[in-house]
Tab-separated table of C-alpha atoms and ligand atoms in Angstrom:
chain	number	residue	atom	x	y	z
A	1	MET	CA	27.637	9.307	2.791
A	2	SER	CA	28.829	12.917	2.522
A	3	LYS	CA	25.788	14.877	3.686
A	4	LYS	CA	23.446	13.742	6.425
A	5	LEU	CA	20.702	11.508	5.103
A	6	ASN	CA	17.182	12.406	6.199
A	7	ILE	CA	14.688	9.532	6.273
A	8	VAL	CA	10.964	10.243	6.669
A	9	GLY	CA	8.849	7.918	8.805
A	10	THR	CA	7.554	7.112	12.252
A	11	PRO	CA	10.169	5.682	14.627
A	12	LEU	CA	9.921	1.915	14.833
A	13	PRO	CA	12.401	0.920	17.538
A	14	ASN	CA	10.877	-2.557	17.911
A	15	MET	CA	10.781	-3.548	14.263
A	16	PRO	CA	12.060	-7.017	13.368
A	17	TRP	CA	15.820	-6.814	12.899
A	18	GLU	CA	18.987	-8.862	12.524
A	19	GLU	CA	22.490	-7.540	11.895
A	20	ARG	CA	24.287	-8.480	8.677
A	21	PRO	CA	25.853	-11.911	9.289
A	22	GLU	CA	29.547	-11.799	10.051
A	23	GLY	CA	31.668	-12.207	6.942
A	24	SER	CA	28.787	-11.298	4.616
A	25	ASN	CA	29.175	-8.457	2.161
A	26	GLU	CA	25.661	-8.709	0.776
A	27	ILE	CA	23.766	-5.432	0.487
A	28	VAL	CA	20.577	-7.224	1.582
A	29	TRP	CA	20.676	-10.219	3.935
A	30	ARG	CA	17.959	-12.722	4.762
A	31	SER	CA	16.268	-13.352	8.097
A	32	SER	CA	17.580	-16.456	9.858
A	33	GLN	CA	13.902	-17.283	10.495
A	34	ASN	CA	12.913	-17.522	6.828
A	35	PRO	CA	10.391	-18.427	5.742
A	36	ILE	CA	8.563	-16.519	8.483
A	37	ILE	CA	5.128	-17.688	7.284
A	38	PRO	CA	4.719	-21.284	6.105
A	39	ARG	CA	2.342	-22.133	3.306
A	40	ASP	CA	-0.072	-23.982	5.587
A	41	LEU	CA	-0.409	-21.462	8.425
A	42	ILE	CA	-4.204	-21.550	8.171
A	43	PRO	CA	-6.388	-24.594	7.459
A	44	THR	CA	-7.459	-23.566	3.947
A	45	SER	CA	-4.181	-22.207	2.590
A	46	ASN	CA	-2.300	-23.794	-0.282
A	47	SER	CA	0.246	-20.972	-0.062
A	48	ILE	CA	0.727	-17.573	1.602
A	49	PHE	CA	3.119	-15.176	-0.149
A	50	ASN	CA	3.463	-11.701	-1.806
A	51	SER	CA	1.914	-9.950	1.196
A	52	ALA	CA	1.876	-6.487	2.784
A	53	VAL	CA	2.582	-5.513	6.395
A	54	ILE	CA	2.499	-2.149	8.190
A	55	PRO	CA	2.958	-0.747	11.727
A	56	PHE	CA	-0.290	-0.455	13.701
A	57	GLY	CA	0.046	1.231	17.100
A	58	ASP	CA	2.808	-0.755	18.791
A	59	GLU	CA	1.881	-3.854	16.802
A	60	TYR	CA	1.721	-4.777	13.125
A	61	ARG	CA	-1.104	-5.537	10.743
A	62	GLY	CA	-1.101	-6.913	7.242
A	63	VAL	CA	-3.026	-7.992	4.190
A	64	PHE	CA	-1.927	-11.387	2.969
A	65	ARG	CA	-2.179	-13.134	-0.337
A	66	VAL	CA	-3.674	-16.526	0.414
A	67	ASP	CA	-4.186	-18.950	-2.433
A	68	ASN	CA	-6.569	-21.515	-0.955
A	69	THR	CA	-6.741	-25.243	-1.524
A	70	ALA	CA	-9.321	-24.669	-4.261
A	71	ARG	CA	-6.557	-22.489	-5.803
A	72	GLU	CA	-8.613	-19.306	-5.516
A	73	MET	CA	-6.605	-16.114	-4.933
A	74	LYS	CA	-7.919	-14.318	-1.829
A	75	LEU	CA	-6.842	-11.549	0.534
A	76	HIS	CA	-6.797	-12.134	4.293
A	77	ALA	CA	-6.134	-9.718	7.167
A	78	GLY	CA	-3.457	-10.586	9.723
A	79	ARG	CA	-1.973	-9.333	12.975
A	80	SER	CA	1.366	-9.608	14.738
A	81	LYS	CA	3.024	-8.228	17.847
A	82	ASP	CA	6.585	-8.554	16.536
A	83	GLY	CA	6.302	-8.496	12.735
A	84	LEU	CA	7.561	-12.080	12.480
A	85	ASN	CA	4.926	-14.249	14.146
A	86	TRP	CA	1.617	-13.713	12.393
A	87	GLU	CA	-1.979	-14.688	13.039
A	88	ILE	CA	-3.909	-14.698	9.802
A	89	GLU	CA	-7.714	-14.631	9.723
A	90	HIS	CA	-9.117	-17.908	8.471
A	91	GLU	CA	-11.786	-16.122	6.436
A	92	PRO	CA	-10.895	-13.788	3.543
A	93	ILE	CA	-11.578	-10.055	3.719
A	94	GLU	CA	-15.113	-9.189	2.651
A	95	PHE	CA	-14.812	-5.724	1.190
A	96	LEU	CA	-17.713	-3.330	1.808
A	97	CYS	CA	-18.643	-1.562	-1.399
A	98	ASP	CA	-21.568	0.646	-2.412
A	99	ASP	CA	-21.452	-0.528	-6.009
A	100	PRO	CA	-21.934	-4.270	-6.617
A	101	GLU	CA	-20.391	-3.882	-10.071
A	102	ILE	CA	-17.077	-3.084	-8.410
A	103	GLY	CA	-17.580	-4.943	-5.138
A	104	LYS	CA	-18.149	-8.369	-6.697
A	105	PHE	CA	-14.955	-10.191	-5.721
A	106	VAL	CA	-13.484	-12.203	-8.572
A	107	TYR	CA	-9.900	-12.614	-7.347
A	108	GLY	CA	-7.321	-10.526	-5.522
A	109	TYR	CA	-3.575	-10.867	-5.196
A	110	ASP	CA	-0.267	-9.124	-4.475
A	111	PRO	CA	-1.616	-6.533	-1.960
A	112	ARG	CA	0.191	-3.393	-0.815
A	113	VAL	CA	-0.772	-1.323	2.253
A	114	CYS	CA	-0.021	2.391	2.657
A	115	TRP	CA	-0.791	4.877	5.458
A	116	ILE	CA	-1.845	8.262	4.017
A	117	ASP	CA	-3.175	11.125	6.177
A	118	ASP	CA	-5.676	9.301	8.413
A	119	ARG	CA	-6.159	5.757	7.164
A	120	TYR	CA	-4.613	2.676	5.605
A	121	TYR	CA	-5.092	2.246	1.876
A	122	VAL	CA	-4.923	-1.210	0.349
A	123	THR	CA	-4.203	-1.747	-3.333
A	124	TRP	CA	-4.050	-5.106	-5.053
A	125	CYS	CA	-4.326	-6.840	-8.349
A	126	ASN	CA	-8.104	-7.126	-8.703
A	127	GLY	CA	-10.047	-9.257	-11.135
A	128	TYR	CA	-12.416	-7.090	-13.189
A	129	HIS	CA	-12.582	-8.429	-16.749
A	130	GLY	CA	-8.896	-9.152	-16.329
A	131	PRO	CA	-6.385	-7.924	-13.785
A	132	THR	CA	-6.466	-4.263	-12.769
A	133	ILE	CA	-5.680	-2.310	-9.586
A	134	GLY	CA	-8.290	-2.559	-6.831
A	135	ALA	CA	-8.296	-0.047	-3.974
A	136	ALA	CA	-9.811	0.093	-0.517
A	137	TYR	CA	-9.238	1.759	2.825
A	138	THR	CA	-9.438	0.629	6.431
A	139	TYR	CA	-8.925	2.188	9.826
A	140	ASP	CA	-8.732	-1.022	11.834
A	141	PHE	CA	-7.998	-3.986	9.507
A	142	GLU	CA	-11.457	-5.305	10.374
A	143	GLU	CA	-13.694	-3.287	8.054
A	144	PHE	CA	-12.399	-2.627	4.555
A	145	HIS	CA	-14.170	-0.133	2.294
A	146	GLN	CA	-13.640	-0.766	-1.378
A	147	LEU	CA	-13.171	2.148	-3.790
A	148	GLU	CA	-13.224	2.334	-7.580
A	149	ASN	CA	-10.614	0.339	-9.453
A	150	ALA	CA	-7.802	2.731	-10.268
A	151	TYR	CA	-7.312	1.783	-13.908
A	152	LEU	CA	-8.780	-0.104	-16.821
A	153	PRO	CA	-7.578	-3.676	-17.192
A	154	PHE	CA	-4.866	-4.780	-17.647
A	155	ASN	CA	-2.648	-3.566	-14.861
A	156	ARG	CA	-0.683	-4.972	-11.919
A	157	ASN	CA	1.587	-3.838	-9.087
A	158	GLY	CA	-0.318	-0.735	-7.937
A	159	VAL	CA	1.857	0.869	-5.259
A	160	MET	CA	0.831	4.129	-3.574
A	161	PHE	CA	3.144	6.848	-2.278
A	162	PRO	CA	2.792	7.523	1.476
A	163	ARG	CA	1.879	11.183	0.993
A	164	LYS	CA	0.149	13.309	-1.589
A	165	ILE	CA	2.383	14.649	-4.354
A	166	ASN	CA	1.460	17.895	-6.113
A	167	GLY	CA	-1.685	17.822	-3.919
A	168	ASN	CA	-2.819	14.465	-5.328
A	169	PHE	CA	-2.754	10.814	-4.326
A	170	ALA	CA	0.045	9.164	-6.281
A	171	MET	CA	0.541	5.591	-7.455
A	172	LEU	CA	3.005	3.498	-9.420
A	173	SER	CA	1.659	0.708	-11.590
A	174	ARG	CA	2.597	-1.652	-14.373
A	175	PRO	CA	0.284	-1.883	-17.393
A	176	SER	CA	0.134	-5.556	-18.411
A	177	ASP	CA	-1.771	-8.074	-20.444
A	178	ASN	CA	-4.247	-10.750	-19.385
A	179	GLY	CA	-1.676	-13.520	-18.980
A	180	HIS	CA	1.875	-13.989	-17.741
A	181	THR	CA	2.835	-10.668	-19.278
A	182	PRO	CA	6.097	-10.857	-21.283
A	183	PHE	CA	6.718	-7.071	-21.053
A	184	GLY	CA	6.148	-4.195	-18.662
A	185	ASP	CA	7.467	-0.831	-17.477
A	186	ILE	CA	6.674	1.161	-14.335
A	187	PHE	CA	4.325	4.146	-14.720
A	188	TYR	CA	3.208	6.919	-12.352
A	189	SER	CA	-0.333	8.347	-11.982
A	190	GLU	CA	-2.080	10.895	-9.779
A	191	SER	CA	-5.622	11.268	-8.456
A	192	PRO	CA	-7.315	14.122	-6.560
A	193	ASP	CA	-9.880	11.791	-4.965
A	194	MET	CA	-8.881	8.095	-5.287
A	195	THR	CA	-11.539	7.768	-8.014
A	196	TYR	CA	-10.156	9.488	-11.099
A	197	TRP	CA	-6.570	8.661	-12.034
A	198	GLY	CA	-4.579	10.552	-14.655
A	199	LYS	CA	-1.424	12.563	-15.329
A	200	HIS	CA	0.174	9.277	-16.321
A	201	ARG	CA	3.947	9.408	-16.661
A	202	HIS	CA	6.496	6.793	-17.674
A	203	VAL	CA	8.999	6.092	-14.884
A	204	MET	CA	11.256	3.201	-15.832
A	205	ALA	CA	11.675	0.713	-18.652
A	206	THR	CA	13.083	-2.779	-18.522
A	207	LYS	CA	16.830	-3.151	-19.024
A	208	GLY	CA	19.154	-6.075	-19.445
A	209	GLY	CA	19.970	-9.049	-17.261
A	210	TRP	CA	17.813	-9.706	-14.198
A	211	GLU	CA	15.283	-7.023	-15.247
A	212	SER	CA	15.066	-7.678	-18.967
A	213	VAL	CA	11.423	-8.857	-19.339
A	214	LYS	CA	9.336	-6.718	-16.955
A	215	ILE	CA	9.603	-4.662	-13.797
A	216	GLY	CA	7.074	-3.692	-11.115
A	217	ALA	CA	7.180	-1.575	-7.970
A	218	GLY	CA	7.300	-3.501	-4.693
A	219	PRO	CA	7.006	-1.940	-1.227
A	220	ILE	CA	5.608	1.564	-0.596
A	221	PRO	CA	8.454	3.947	-1.597
A	222	ILE	CA	10.386	5.470	1.323
A	223	GLU	CA	10.942	9.236	1.378
A	224	THR	CA	14.553	10.319	1.958
A	225	SER	CA	16.571	13.457	1.282
A	226	GLU	CA	18.137	11.539	-1.654
A	227	GLY	CA	14.716	10.901	-3.243
A	228	TRP	CA	12.079	8.184	-3.022
A	229	LEU	CA	13.735	4.851	-2.350
A	230	MET	CA	11.894	2.412	-4.602
A	231	ILE	CA	12.450	-1.320	-4.276
A	232	TYR	CA	11.021	-3.241	-7.202
A	233	HIS	CA	11.011	-6.631	-8.841
A	234	GLY	CA	12.570	-7.423	-12.174
A	235	VAL	CA	12.127	-10.501	-14.313
A	236	LEU	CA	14.547	-12.458	-16.460
A	237	ASN	CA	13.428	-15.158	-18.887
A	238	SER	CA	15.538	-18.297	-18.627
A	239	CYS	CA	15.150	-21.575	-20.494
A	240	ASN	CA	13.402	-22.726	-17.311
A	241	GLY	CA	10.935	-19.812	-17.171
A	242	PHE	CA	10.752	-16.458	-15.403
A	243	VAL	CA	13.166	-15.536	-12.580
A	244	TYR	CA	11.996	-12.770	-10.183
A	245	SER	CA	14.700	-10.742	-8.389
A	246	MET	CA	14.589	-7.412	-6.584
A	247	GLY	CA	16.368	-4.164	-7.296
A	248	ALA	CA	16.389	-0.566	-6.094
A	249	ALA	CA	16.280	2.967	-7.491
A	250	LEU	CA	15.896	6.558	-6.321
A	251	LEU	CA	13.107	8.726	-7.746
A	252	ASP	CA	12.790	12.509	-7.662
A	253	LEU	CA	10.723	13.636	-4.664
A	254	GLU	CA	8.294	15.982	-6.410
A	255	LYS	CA	8.464	14.465	-9.896
A	256	PRO	CA	8.738	10.750	-9.108
A	257	TRP	CA	8.689	9.826	-12.797
A	258	ILE	CA	12.268	11.111	-12.932
A	259	VAL	CA	14.756	8.376	-12.031
A	260	LYS	CA	17.792	9.853	-10.256
A	261	HIS	CA	19.776	6.663	-9.718
A	262	ARG	CA	19.164	2.995	-10.489
A	263	ALA	CA	21.356	0.126	-9.329
A	264	LYS	CA	22.458	-2.098	-12.185
A	265	PRO	CA	22.909	-5.280	-10.088
A	266	TYR	CA	19.979	-6.864	-8.270
A	267	ILE	CA	19.890	-6.511	-4.475
A	268	LEU	CA	18.466	-10.011	-3.891
A	269	SER	CA	17.745	-12.862	-6.263
A	270	PRO	CA	16.178	-16.283	-5.648
A	271	GLN	CA	18.972	-18.482	-4.349
A	272	LYS	CA	17.717	-20.109	-1.149
A	273	LEU	CA	15.659	-23.278	-1.259
A	274	TYR	CA	12.459	-21.467	-0.165
A	275	GLU	CA	12.885	-19.057	-3.112
A	276	CYS	CA	13.876	-21.695	-5.673
A	277	VAL	CA	11.436	-24.471	-4.800
A	278	GLY	CA	7.683	-24.066	-4.439
A	279	ASP	CA	4.587	-23.588	-6.568
A	280	VAL	CA	6.481	-21.225	-8.873
A	281	PRO	CA	10.250	-21.709	-8.617
A	282	ASN	CA	12.814	-18.889	-8.609
A	283	VAL	CA	10.669	-16.056	-7.285
A	284	ALA	CA	11.593	-13.365	-4.748
A	285	PHE	CA	8.689	-10.885	-4.923
A	286	PRO	CA	8.750	-7.876	-2.527
A	287	CYS	CA	5.426	-6.266	-1.520
A	288	ALA	CA	6.199	-4.396	1.727
A	289	ALA	CA	8.901	-2.938	3.942
A	290	LEU	CA	9.190	-1.679	7.509
A	291	HIS	CA	11.727	0.982	8.371
A	292	ASP	CA	12.994	2.898	11.363
A	293	PRO	CA	14.069	6.409	10.330
A	294	ASP	CA	16.276	6.850	13.417
A	295	THR	CA	18.534	3.840	12.788
A	296	GLY	CA	17.922	3.492	9.026
A	297	ARG	CA	16.987	-0.144	9.504
A	298	LEU	CA	14.875	-1.643	6.749
A	299	ALA	CA	13.040	-4.985	6.662
A	300	ILE	CA	11.794	-6.083	3.251
A	301	TYR	CA	8.889	-8.564	3.121
A	302	TYR	CA	8.784	-10.754	0.049
A	303	GLY	CA	7.151	-13.873	-1.285
A	304	GLY	CA	9.349	-16.927	-1.852
A	305	ALA	CA	8.540	-19.188	-4.825
A	306	ASP	CA	4.855	-18.122	-4.755
A	307	THR	CA	4.551	-20.252	-1.614
A	308	VAL	CA	5.819	-18.583	1.608
A	309	VAL	CA	6.521	-15.160	3.152
A	310	CYS	CA	10.148	-14.168	3.815
A	311	VAL	CA	12.023	-11.188	5.274
A	312	ALA	CA	15.365	-9.627	4.340
A	313	TYR	CA	17.208	-6.754	5.984
A	314	THR	CA	19.372	-3.829	4.945
A	315	LYS	CA	20.343	-0.320	6.079
A	316	ILE	CA	18.815	2.550	4.128
A	317	ASP	CA	22.031	4.634	3.991
A	318	GLU	CA	24.044	1.638	2.772
A	319	LEU	CA	21.416	0.763	0.194
A	320	ILE	CA	21.369	4.339	-1.106
A	321	ASP	CA	25.178	4.332	-1.346
A	322	PHE	CA	24.958	1.016	-3.211
A	323	ILE	CA	22.398	2.414	-5.663
A	324	LYS	CA	24.476	5.519	-6.341
A	325	LYS	CA	27.771	3.664	-6.708
A	326	ASN	CA	26.247	1.104	-9.070
A	327	SER	CA	23.885	3.418	-10.867
A	328	GLU	CA	23.152	3.123	-14.527
A	329	ILE	CA	19.929	4.792	-15.654
B	1	BMA	C1	3.303	-12.502	-11.360
B	1	BMA	C2	2.305	-12.362	-10.224
B	1	BMA	C3	2.980	-12.633	-8.899
B	1	BMA	C4	3.798	-13.900	-8.936
B	1	BMA	C5	4.689	-13.953	-10.155
B	1	BMA	C6	5.424	-15.262	-10.281
B	1	BMA	O1	2.664	-12.343	-12.597
B	1	BMA	O2	1.251	-13.286	-10.399
B	1	BMA	O3	1.985	-12.795	-7.920
B	1	BMA	O4	4.618	-13.953	-7.777
B	1	BMA	O5	3.916	-13.760	-11.307
B	1	BMA	O6	4.531	-16.312	-10.472
């Protein structure tokens, strides 16, 4: 890297970490402890996957997608001291909401968690006459206050930016349909108040190969001097169904709908047994990341085969080099 890379974030010296295995030249490498959360961690879970984690004091907290044994899609809070061993509440989150029209919980899945200013915001795919983006905030991961849905149905993969942009809250999302959407680009929207969302901009379209059917933002983007580092999922349609891999791109800092660089190859695709075998085979679906700005370490949390939670590691400077060297916009 020619000029010094600046990475924004709170130091996280004790984040979960493993060095790249000797002899490996992978840009992203998996935790030797995968899957870090088994499907049956709590008594009522059929599967726990596509979940969001975040630093909380010197510990970690998270919001987890738990599909229960009645196959209802619920969100549960969780806590961890080391980011790898998690305790997940046995009861789902009961969101507090002033308006029963919005607060009536139908289903919730694929959560993201983002610290902005003074609180943690949670976004997720929320059932309201079809999937749309639900939003809530919490200070303590005990009480969650639900806000207005961000968009009309149908929408998925609502991912907030960790600071206001142009004075507004900012979010990526993926307009969809009511089913297993066979299309989908990433869009950007802003809101002055977390109620009214507008200024919608197109960010990225699908391309060939591993990201030919649909794409959707994953973890909260990471601010660097090279732009917002966005890790996202991309879907390929094979004769055996959809295959979910992850890729990476850099977005302009003040106009994040402008893509500066976009890696053509995936950075991780479902290849291990826990990604290829489960309730939905061949899925690696990232929803969160932890990073330490001082060392550039990055831990990506992703769901494996719609069944378990996994972690993979990389270094932010190496990933940015990889994106730039392999960029094709
Ligand atoms: C998407 C979402 C994800 C899931 C993926 C693969 O539409 O439902 O939660 O991981 O399909 O089944």
